[in-house]
CSV table of C-alpha atoms and ligand atoms in Angstrom, one decimal:
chain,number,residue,atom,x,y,z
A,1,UNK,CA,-38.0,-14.1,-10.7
A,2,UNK,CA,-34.1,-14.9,-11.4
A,3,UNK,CA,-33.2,-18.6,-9.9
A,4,UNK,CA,-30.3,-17.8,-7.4
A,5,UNK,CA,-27.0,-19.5,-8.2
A,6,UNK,CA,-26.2,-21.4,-5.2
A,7,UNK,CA,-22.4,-21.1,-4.6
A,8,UNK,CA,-21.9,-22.1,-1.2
A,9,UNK,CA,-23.9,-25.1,-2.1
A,10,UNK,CA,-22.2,-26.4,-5.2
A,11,UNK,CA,-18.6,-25.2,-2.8
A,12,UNK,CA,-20.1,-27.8,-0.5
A,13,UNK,CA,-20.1,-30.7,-3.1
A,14,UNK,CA,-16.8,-29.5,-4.7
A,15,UNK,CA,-15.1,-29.8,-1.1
A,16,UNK,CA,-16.4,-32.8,-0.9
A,17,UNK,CA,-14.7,-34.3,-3.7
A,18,UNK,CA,-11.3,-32.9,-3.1
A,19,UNK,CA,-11.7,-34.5,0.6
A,20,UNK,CA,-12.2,-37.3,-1.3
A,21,UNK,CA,-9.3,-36.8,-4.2
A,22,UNK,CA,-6.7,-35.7,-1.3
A,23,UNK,CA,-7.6,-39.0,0.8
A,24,UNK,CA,-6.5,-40.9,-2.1
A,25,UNK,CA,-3.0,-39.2,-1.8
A,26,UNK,CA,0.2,-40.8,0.0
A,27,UNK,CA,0.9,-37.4,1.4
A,28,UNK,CA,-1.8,-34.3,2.3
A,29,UNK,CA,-1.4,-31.5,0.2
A,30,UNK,CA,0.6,-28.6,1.3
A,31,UNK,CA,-0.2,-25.0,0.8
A,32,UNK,CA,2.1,-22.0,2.6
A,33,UNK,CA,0.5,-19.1,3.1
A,34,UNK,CA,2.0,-15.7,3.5
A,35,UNK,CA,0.4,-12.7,5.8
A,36,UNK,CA,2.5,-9.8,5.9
A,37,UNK,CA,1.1,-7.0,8.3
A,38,UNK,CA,-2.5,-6.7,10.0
A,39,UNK,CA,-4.7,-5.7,7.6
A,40,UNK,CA,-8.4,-7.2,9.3
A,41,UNK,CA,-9.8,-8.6,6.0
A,42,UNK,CA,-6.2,-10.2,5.3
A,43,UNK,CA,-6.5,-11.8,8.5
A,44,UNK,CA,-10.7,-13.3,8.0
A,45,UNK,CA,-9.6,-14.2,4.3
A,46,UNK,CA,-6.5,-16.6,5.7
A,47,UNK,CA,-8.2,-18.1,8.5
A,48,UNK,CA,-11.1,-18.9,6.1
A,49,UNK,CA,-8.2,-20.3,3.7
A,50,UNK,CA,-6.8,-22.0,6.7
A,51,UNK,CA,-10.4,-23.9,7.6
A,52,UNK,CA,-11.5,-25.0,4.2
A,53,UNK,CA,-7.8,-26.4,3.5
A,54,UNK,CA,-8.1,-28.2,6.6
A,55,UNK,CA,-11.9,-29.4,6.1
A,56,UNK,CA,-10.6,-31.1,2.7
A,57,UNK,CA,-7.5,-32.6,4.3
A,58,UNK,CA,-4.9,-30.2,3.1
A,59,UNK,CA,-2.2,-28.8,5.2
A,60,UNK,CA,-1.3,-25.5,5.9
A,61,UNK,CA,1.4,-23.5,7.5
A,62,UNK,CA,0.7,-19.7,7.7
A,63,UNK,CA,3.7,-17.5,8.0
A,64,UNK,CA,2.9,-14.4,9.9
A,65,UNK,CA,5.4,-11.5,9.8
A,66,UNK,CA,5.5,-7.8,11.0
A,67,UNK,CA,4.1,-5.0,8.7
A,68,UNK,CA,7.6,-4.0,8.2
A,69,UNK,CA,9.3,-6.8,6.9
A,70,UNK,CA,11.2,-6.0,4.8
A,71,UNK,CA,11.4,-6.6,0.3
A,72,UNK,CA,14.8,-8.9,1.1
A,73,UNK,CA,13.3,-10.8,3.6
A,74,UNK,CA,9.9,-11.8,1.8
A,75,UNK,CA,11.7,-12.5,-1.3
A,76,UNK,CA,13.8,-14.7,0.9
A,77,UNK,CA,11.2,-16.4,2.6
A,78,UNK,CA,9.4,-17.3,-1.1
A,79,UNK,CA,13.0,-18.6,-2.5
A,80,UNK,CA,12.5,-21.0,0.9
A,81,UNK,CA,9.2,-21.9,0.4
A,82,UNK,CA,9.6,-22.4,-3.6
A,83,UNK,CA,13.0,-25.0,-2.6
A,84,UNK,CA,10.6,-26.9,0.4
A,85,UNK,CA,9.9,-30.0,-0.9
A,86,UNK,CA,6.7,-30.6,1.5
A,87,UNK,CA,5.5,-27.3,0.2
A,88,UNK,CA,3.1,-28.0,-3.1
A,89,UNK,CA,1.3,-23.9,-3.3
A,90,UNK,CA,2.4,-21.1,-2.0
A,91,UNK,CA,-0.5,-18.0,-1.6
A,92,UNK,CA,0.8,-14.7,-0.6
A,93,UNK,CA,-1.8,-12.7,0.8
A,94,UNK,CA,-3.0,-9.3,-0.9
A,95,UNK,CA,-2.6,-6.4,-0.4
A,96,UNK,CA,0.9,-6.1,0.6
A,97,UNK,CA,1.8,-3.7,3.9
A,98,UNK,CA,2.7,-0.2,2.6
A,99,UNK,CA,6.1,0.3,1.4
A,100,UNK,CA,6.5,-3.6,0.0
A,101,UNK,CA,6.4,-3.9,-4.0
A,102,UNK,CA,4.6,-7.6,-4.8
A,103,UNK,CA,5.2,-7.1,-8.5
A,104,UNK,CA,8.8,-8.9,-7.7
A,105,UNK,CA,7.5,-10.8,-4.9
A,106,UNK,CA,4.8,-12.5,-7.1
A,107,UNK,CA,7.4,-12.7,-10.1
A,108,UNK,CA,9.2,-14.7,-7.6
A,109,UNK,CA,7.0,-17.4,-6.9
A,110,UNK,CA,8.0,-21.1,-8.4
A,111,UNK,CA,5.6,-21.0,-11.2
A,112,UNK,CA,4.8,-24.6,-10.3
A,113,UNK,CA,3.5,-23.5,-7.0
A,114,UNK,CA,1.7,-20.3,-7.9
A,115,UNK,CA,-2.1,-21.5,-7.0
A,116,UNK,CA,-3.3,-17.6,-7.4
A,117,UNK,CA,-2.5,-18.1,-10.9
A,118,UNK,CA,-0.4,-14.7,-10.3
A,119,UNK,CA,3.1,-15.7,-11.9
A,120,UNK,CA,3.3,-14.0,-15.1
A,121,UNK,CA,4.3,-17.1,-16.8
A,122,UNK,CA,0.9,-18.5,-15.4
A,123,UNK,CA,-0.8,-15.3,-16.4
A,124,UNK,CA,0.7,-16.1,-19.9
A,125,UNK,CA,-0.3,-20.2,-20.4
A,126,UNK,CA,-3.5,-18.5,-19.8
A,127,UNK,CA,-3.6,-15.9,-22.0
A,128,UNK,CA,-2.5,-18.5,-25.1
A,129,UNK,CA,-5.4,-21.0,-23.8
A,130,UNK,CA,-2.8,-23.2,-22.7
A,131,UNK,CA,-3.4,-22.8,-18.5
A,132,UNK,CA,-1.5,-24.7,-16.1
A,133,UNK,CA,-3.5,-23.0,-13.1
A,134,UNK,CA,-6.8,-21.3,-13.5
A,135,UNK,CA,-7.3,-17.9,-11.5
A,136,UNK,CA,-9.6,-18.9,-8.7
A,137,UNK,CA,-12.5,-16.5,-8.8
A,138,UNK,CA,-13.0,-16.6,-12.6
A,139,UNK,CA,-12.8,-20.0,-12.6
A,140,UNK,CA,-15.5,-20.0,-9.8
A,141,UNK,CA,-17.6,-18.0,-11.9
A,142,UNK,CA,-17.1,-20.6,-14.8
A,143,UNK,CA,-17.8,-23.5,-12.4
A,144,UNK,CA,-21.1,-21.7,-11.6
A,145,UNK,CA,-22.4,-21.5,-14.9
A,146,UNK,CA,-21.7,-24.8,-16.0
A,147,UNK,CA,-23.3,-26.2,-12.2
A,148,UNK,CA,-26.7,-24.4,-13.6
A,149,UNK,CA,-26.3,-25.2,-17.6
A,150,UNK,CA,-25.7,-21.4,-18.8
A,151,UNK,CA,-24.6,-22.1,-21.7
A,152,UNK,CA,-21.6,-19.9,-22.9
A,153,UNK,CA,-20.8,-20.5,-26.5
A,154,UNK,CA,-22.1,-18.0,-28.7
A,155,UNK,CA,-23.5,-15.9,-26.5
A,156,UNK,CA,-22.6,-12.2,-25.5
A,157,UNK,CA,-20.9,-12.1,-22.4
A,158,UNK,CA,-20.6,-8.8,-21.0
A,159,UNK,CA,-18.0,-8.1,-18.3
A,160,UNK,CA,-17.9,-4.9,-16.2
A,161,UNK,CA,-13.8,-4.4,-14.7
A,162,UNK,CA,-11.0,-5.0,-16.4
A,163,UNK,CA,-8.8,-6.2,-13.5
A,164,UNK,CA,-5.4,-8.6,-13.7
A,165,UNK,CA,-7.1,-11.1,-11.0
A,166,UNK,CA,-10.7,-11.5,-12.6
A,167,UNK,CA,-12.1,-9.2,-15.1
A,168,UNK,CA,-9.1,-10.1,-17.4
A,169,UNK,CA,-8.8,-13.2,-16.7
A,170,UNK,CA,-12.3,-14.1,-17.1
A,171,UNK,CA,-12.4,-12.2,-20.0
A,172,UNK,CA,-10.0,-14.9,-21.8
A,173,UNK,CA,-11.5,-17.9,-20.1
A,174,UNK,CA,-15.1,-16.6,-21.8
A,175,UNK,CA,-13.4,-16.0,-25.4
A,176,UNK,CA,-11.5,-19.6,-25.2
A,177,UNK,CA,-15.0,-21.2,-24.4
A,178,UNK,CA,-16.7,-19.6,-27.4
A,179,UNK,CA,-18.2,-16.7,-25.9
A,180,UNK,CA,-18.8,-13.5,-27.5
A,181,UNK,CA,-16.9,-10.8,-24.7
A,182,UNK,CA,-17.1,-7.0,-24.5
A,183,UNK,CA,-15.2,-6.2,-21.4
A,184,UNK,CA,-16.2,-2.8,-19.9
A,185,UNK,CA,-14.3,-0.7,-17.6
A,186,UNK,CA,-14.4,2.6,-16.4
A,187,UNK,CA,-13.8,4.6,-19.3
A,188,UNK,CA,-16.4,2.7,-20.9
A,189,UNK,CA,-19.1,5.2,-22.7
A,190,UNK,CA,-22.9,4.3,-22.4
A,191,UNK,CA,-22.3,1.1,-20.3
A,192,UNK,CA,-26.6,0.5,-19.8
A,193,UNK,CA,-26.3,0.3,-23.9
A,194,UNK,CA,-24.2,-2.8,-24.0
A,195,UNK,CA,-24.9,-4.7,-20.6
A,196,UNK,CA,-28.5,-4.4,-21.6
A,197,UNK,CA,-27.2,-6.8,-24.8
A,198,UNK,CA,-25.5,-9.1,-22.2
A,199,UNK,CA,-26.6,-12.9,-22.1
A,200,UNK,CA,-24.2,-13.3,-19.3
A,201,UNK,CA,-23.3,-10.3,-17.2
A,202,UNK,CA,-20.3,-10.2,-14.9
A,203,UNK,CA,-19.8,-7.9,-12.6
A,204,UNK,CA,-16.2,-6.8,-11.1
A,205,UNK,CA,-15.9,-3.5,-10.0
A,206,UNK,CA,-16.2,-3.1,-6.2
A,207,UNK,CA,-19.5,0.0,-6.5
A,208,UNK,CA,-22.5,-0.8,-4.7
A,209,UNK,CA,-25.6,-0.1,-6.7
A,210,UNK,CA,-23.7,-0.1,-9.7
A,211,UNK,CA,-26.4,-2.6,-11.9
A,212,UNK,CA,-29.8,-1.5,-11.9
A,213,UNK,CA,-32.6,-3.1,-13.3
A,214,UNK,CA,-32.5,-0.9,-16.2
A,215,UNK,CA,-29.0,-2.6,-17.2
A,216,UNK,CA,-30.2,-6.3,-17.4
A,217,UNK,CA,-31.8,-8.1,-20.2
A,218,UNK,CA,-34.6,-9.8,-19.0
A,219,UNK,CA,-33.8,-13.2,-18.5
A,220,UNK,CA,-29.9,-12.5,-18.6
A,221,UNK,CA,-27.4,-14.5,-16.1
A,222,UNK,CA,-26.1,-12.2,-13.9
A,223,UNK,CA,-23.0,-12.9,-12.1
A,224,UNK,CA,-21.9,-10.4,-9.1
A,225,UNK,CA,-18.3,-11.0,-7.9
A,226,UNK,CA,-18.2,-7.9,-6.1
A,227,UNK,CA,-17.9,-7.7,-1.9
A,228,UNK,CA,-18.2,-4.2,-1.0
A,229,UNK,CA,-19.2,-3.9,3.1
A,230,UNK,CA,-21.4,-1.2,3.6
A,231,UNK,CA,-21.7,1.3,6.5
A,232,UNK,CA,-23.9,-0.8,8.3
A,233,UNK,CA,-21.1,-4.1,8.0
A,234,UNK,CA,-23.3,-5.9,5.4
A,235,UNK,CA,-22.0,-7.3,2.4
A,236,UNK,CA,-23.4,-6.5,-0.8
A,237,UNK,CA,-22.5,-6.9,-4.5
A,238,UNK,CA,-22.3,-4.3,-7.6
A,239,UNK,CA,-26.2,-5.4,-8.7
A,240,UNK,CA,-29.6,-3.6,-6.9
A,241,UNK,CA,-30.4,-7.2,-6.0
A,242,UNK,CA,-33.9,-6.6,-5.2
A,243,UNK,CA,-34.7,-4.4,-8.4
A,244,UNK,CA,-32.6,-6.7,-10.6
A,245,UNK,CA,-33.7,-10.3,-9.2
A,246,UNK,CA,-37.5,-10.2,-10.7
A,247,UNK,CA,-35.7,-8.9,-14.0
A,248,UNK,CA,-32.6,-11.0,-14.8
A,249,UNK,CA,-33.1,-15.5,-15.4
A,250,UNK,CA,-30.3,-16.1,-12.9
A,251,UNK,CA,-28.7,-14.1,-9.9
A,252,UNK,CA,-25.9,-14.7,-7.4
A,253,UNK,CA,-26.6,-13.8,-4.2
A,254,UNK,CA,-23.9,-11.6,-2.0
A,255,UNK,CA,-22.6,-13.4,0.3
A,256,UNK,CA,-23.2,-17.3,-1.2
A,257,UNK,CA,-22.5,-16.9,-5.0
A,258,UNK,CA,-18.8,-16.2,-6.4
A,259,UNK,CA,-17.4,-15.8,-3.0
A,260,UNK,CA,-17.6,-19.5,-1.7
A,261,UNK,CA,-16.8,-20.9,-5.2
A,262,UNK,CA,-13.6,-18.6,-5.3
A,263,UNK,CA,-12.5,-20.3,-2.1
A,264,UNK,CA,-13.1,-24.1,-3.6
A,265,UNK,CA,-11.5,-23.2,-6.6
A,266,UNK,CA,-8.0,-22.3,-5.1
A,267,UNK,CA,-8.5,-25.8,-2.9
A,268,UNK,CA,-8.6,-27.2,-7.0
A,269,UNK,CA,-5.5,-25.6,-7.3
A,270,UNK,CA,-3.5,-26.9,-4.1
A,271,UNK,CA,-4.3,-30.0,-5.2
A,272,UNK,CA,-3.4,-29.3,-8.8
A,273,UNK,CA,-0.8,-28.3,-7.7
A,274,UNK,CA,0.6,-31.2,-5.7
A,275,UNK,CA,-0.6,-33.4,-8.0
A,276,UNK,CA,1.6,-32.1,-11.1
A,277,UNK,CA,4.2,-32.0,-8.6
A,278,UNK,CA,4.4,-35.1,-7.5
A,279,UNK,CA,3.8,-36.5,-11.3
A,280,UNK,CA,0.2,-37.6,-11.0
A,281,UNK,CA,-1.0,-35.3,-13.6
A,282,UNK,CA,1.0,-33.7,-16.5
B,301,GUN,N1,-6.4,-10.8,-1.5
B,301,GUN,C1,-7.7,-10.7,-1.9
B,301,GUN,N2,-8.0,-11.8,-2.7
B,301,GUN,C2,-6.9,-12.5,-2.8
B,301,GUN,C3,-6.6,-13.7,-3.5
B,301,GUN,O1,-7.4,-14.3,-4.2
B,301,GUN,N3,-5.3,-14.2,-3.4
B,301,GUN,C4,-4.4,-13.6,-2.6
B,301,GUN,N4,-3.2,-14.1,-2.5
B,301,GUN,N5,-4.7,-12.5,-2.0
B,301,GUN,C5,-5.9,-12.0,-2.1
């Protein structure tokens, strides 16, 4: 039976200590949120945002405008935000409202403040091993292995979704720390064929169902970032969790595996963040 990886747990201990690292500061963090628009899971993910910032002693100031702001006027609120002194990250919220382009809006973000990890200068550091931010839910994932001593180097990590905010990413954090990566996607032919070589398997892909038990090595580590809500309002992952969990060594649950470690890794960032700004860390 797969030990379960514990995210909200180890999220606990890591809020914790950044309560703990922010106290020490001579000013509370800052982070600026922007929420365009009404989308419902926008609105749970912010307030959740909002909450842990606030449980860890790190301000926040949530600018909420009309689904039909316009391009000029978020691009001029960022400029704002990006000159605001107090402000140390600025998070705008995805998806955009219909009709906005974020390609320029997240292009416009003070790479400095970018705590998404979004800016494509960001993107870059990262991509050279060099990262000034890492992207929250891969570094989540990362955290999570390390909490339970899964080791990485040298083995094969297989990752399912080739996405800009995790399955890329994580793709690059895995390489850097020695790992042997094959990232899948969805032209990928005879995907049971290689996740069944996976020491490490990493789901991204947003299909419920998707991993079956058939897919797993036994005693593989399998990570499942996905959220999908199903008919009946439950969350599940990508992975059969009952049909995988006797075969794989270690499973994270849906909800209380990536998801909570996600949300402590951006609080890393805000405090990153206002650390190298206000030269505490170079
Ligand atoms: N929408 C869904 N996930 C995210 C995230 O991690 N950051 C931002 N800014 N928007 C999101």
């Amino acid at each position: 039976m797969a030990v379960k990886l514990d995210g909200a747990a180890l999220a606990s201990n890591i809020k914790a200590q950044i309560r703990e690292e922010t106290a020490a500061l001579a000013r509370p963090p800052m982070l600026a949120v922007v929420l365009a628009g009404e989308d419902p899971a926008s609105q749970i993910y912010v307030r959740g945002k909002e909450r842990d910032c606030a449980e860890c002693g790190i301000r926040t100031r949530t600018h909420r405008l009309p689904a039909e702001v316009s391009q000029a006027d978020l691009l001029a609120l960022v400029d704002s935000l990006n000159r605001d002194e107090d402000v140390d990250g600025v998070l705008v919220q995805l998806p955009l409202p219909e009709g906005l382009d974020a390609r320029p809006i997240l292009h416009a973000l003070a790479p400095e403040k970018d705590v998404d990890c979004f800016h494509p200068l960001n993107a870059g550091l990262l991509a050279l091993g060099e990262p000034r931010f890492l992207p929250c839910t891969p570094a989540g994932v990362l955290e999570l292995l390390d909490a339970y001593e899964i080791p990485i180097r040298g083995r094969h990590c297989v990752v399912i979704g080739r996405s800009r905010l995790v399955g890329r990413p994580l793709a690059q954090l895995l390489t850097a720390r020695d790992g042997t990566v094959t990232l899948c996607h969805s032209k990928t032919r005879d995907l049971p064929n290689l996740t069944r070589q996976a020491d490490i398997l990493i789901s991204a892909v947003g299909q419920p169902g998707l991993v079956t038990a058939e897919m797993v090595k036994p005693g593989a580590a399998v990570i499942d970032v996905a959220m999908n809500r199903g008919a009946d309002g439950k969350l599940t992952g990508d992975a059969d969790f009952p049909a995988v969990e006797p075969v794989a060594g270690f499973l994270t649950p849906v909800p209380g595996g990536v998801g909570p470690m996600t949300r402590a890794c951006l609080l890393q960032n805000v405090l990153r963040a206002a650390r190298l700004r206000r030269g505490i860390l170079c």
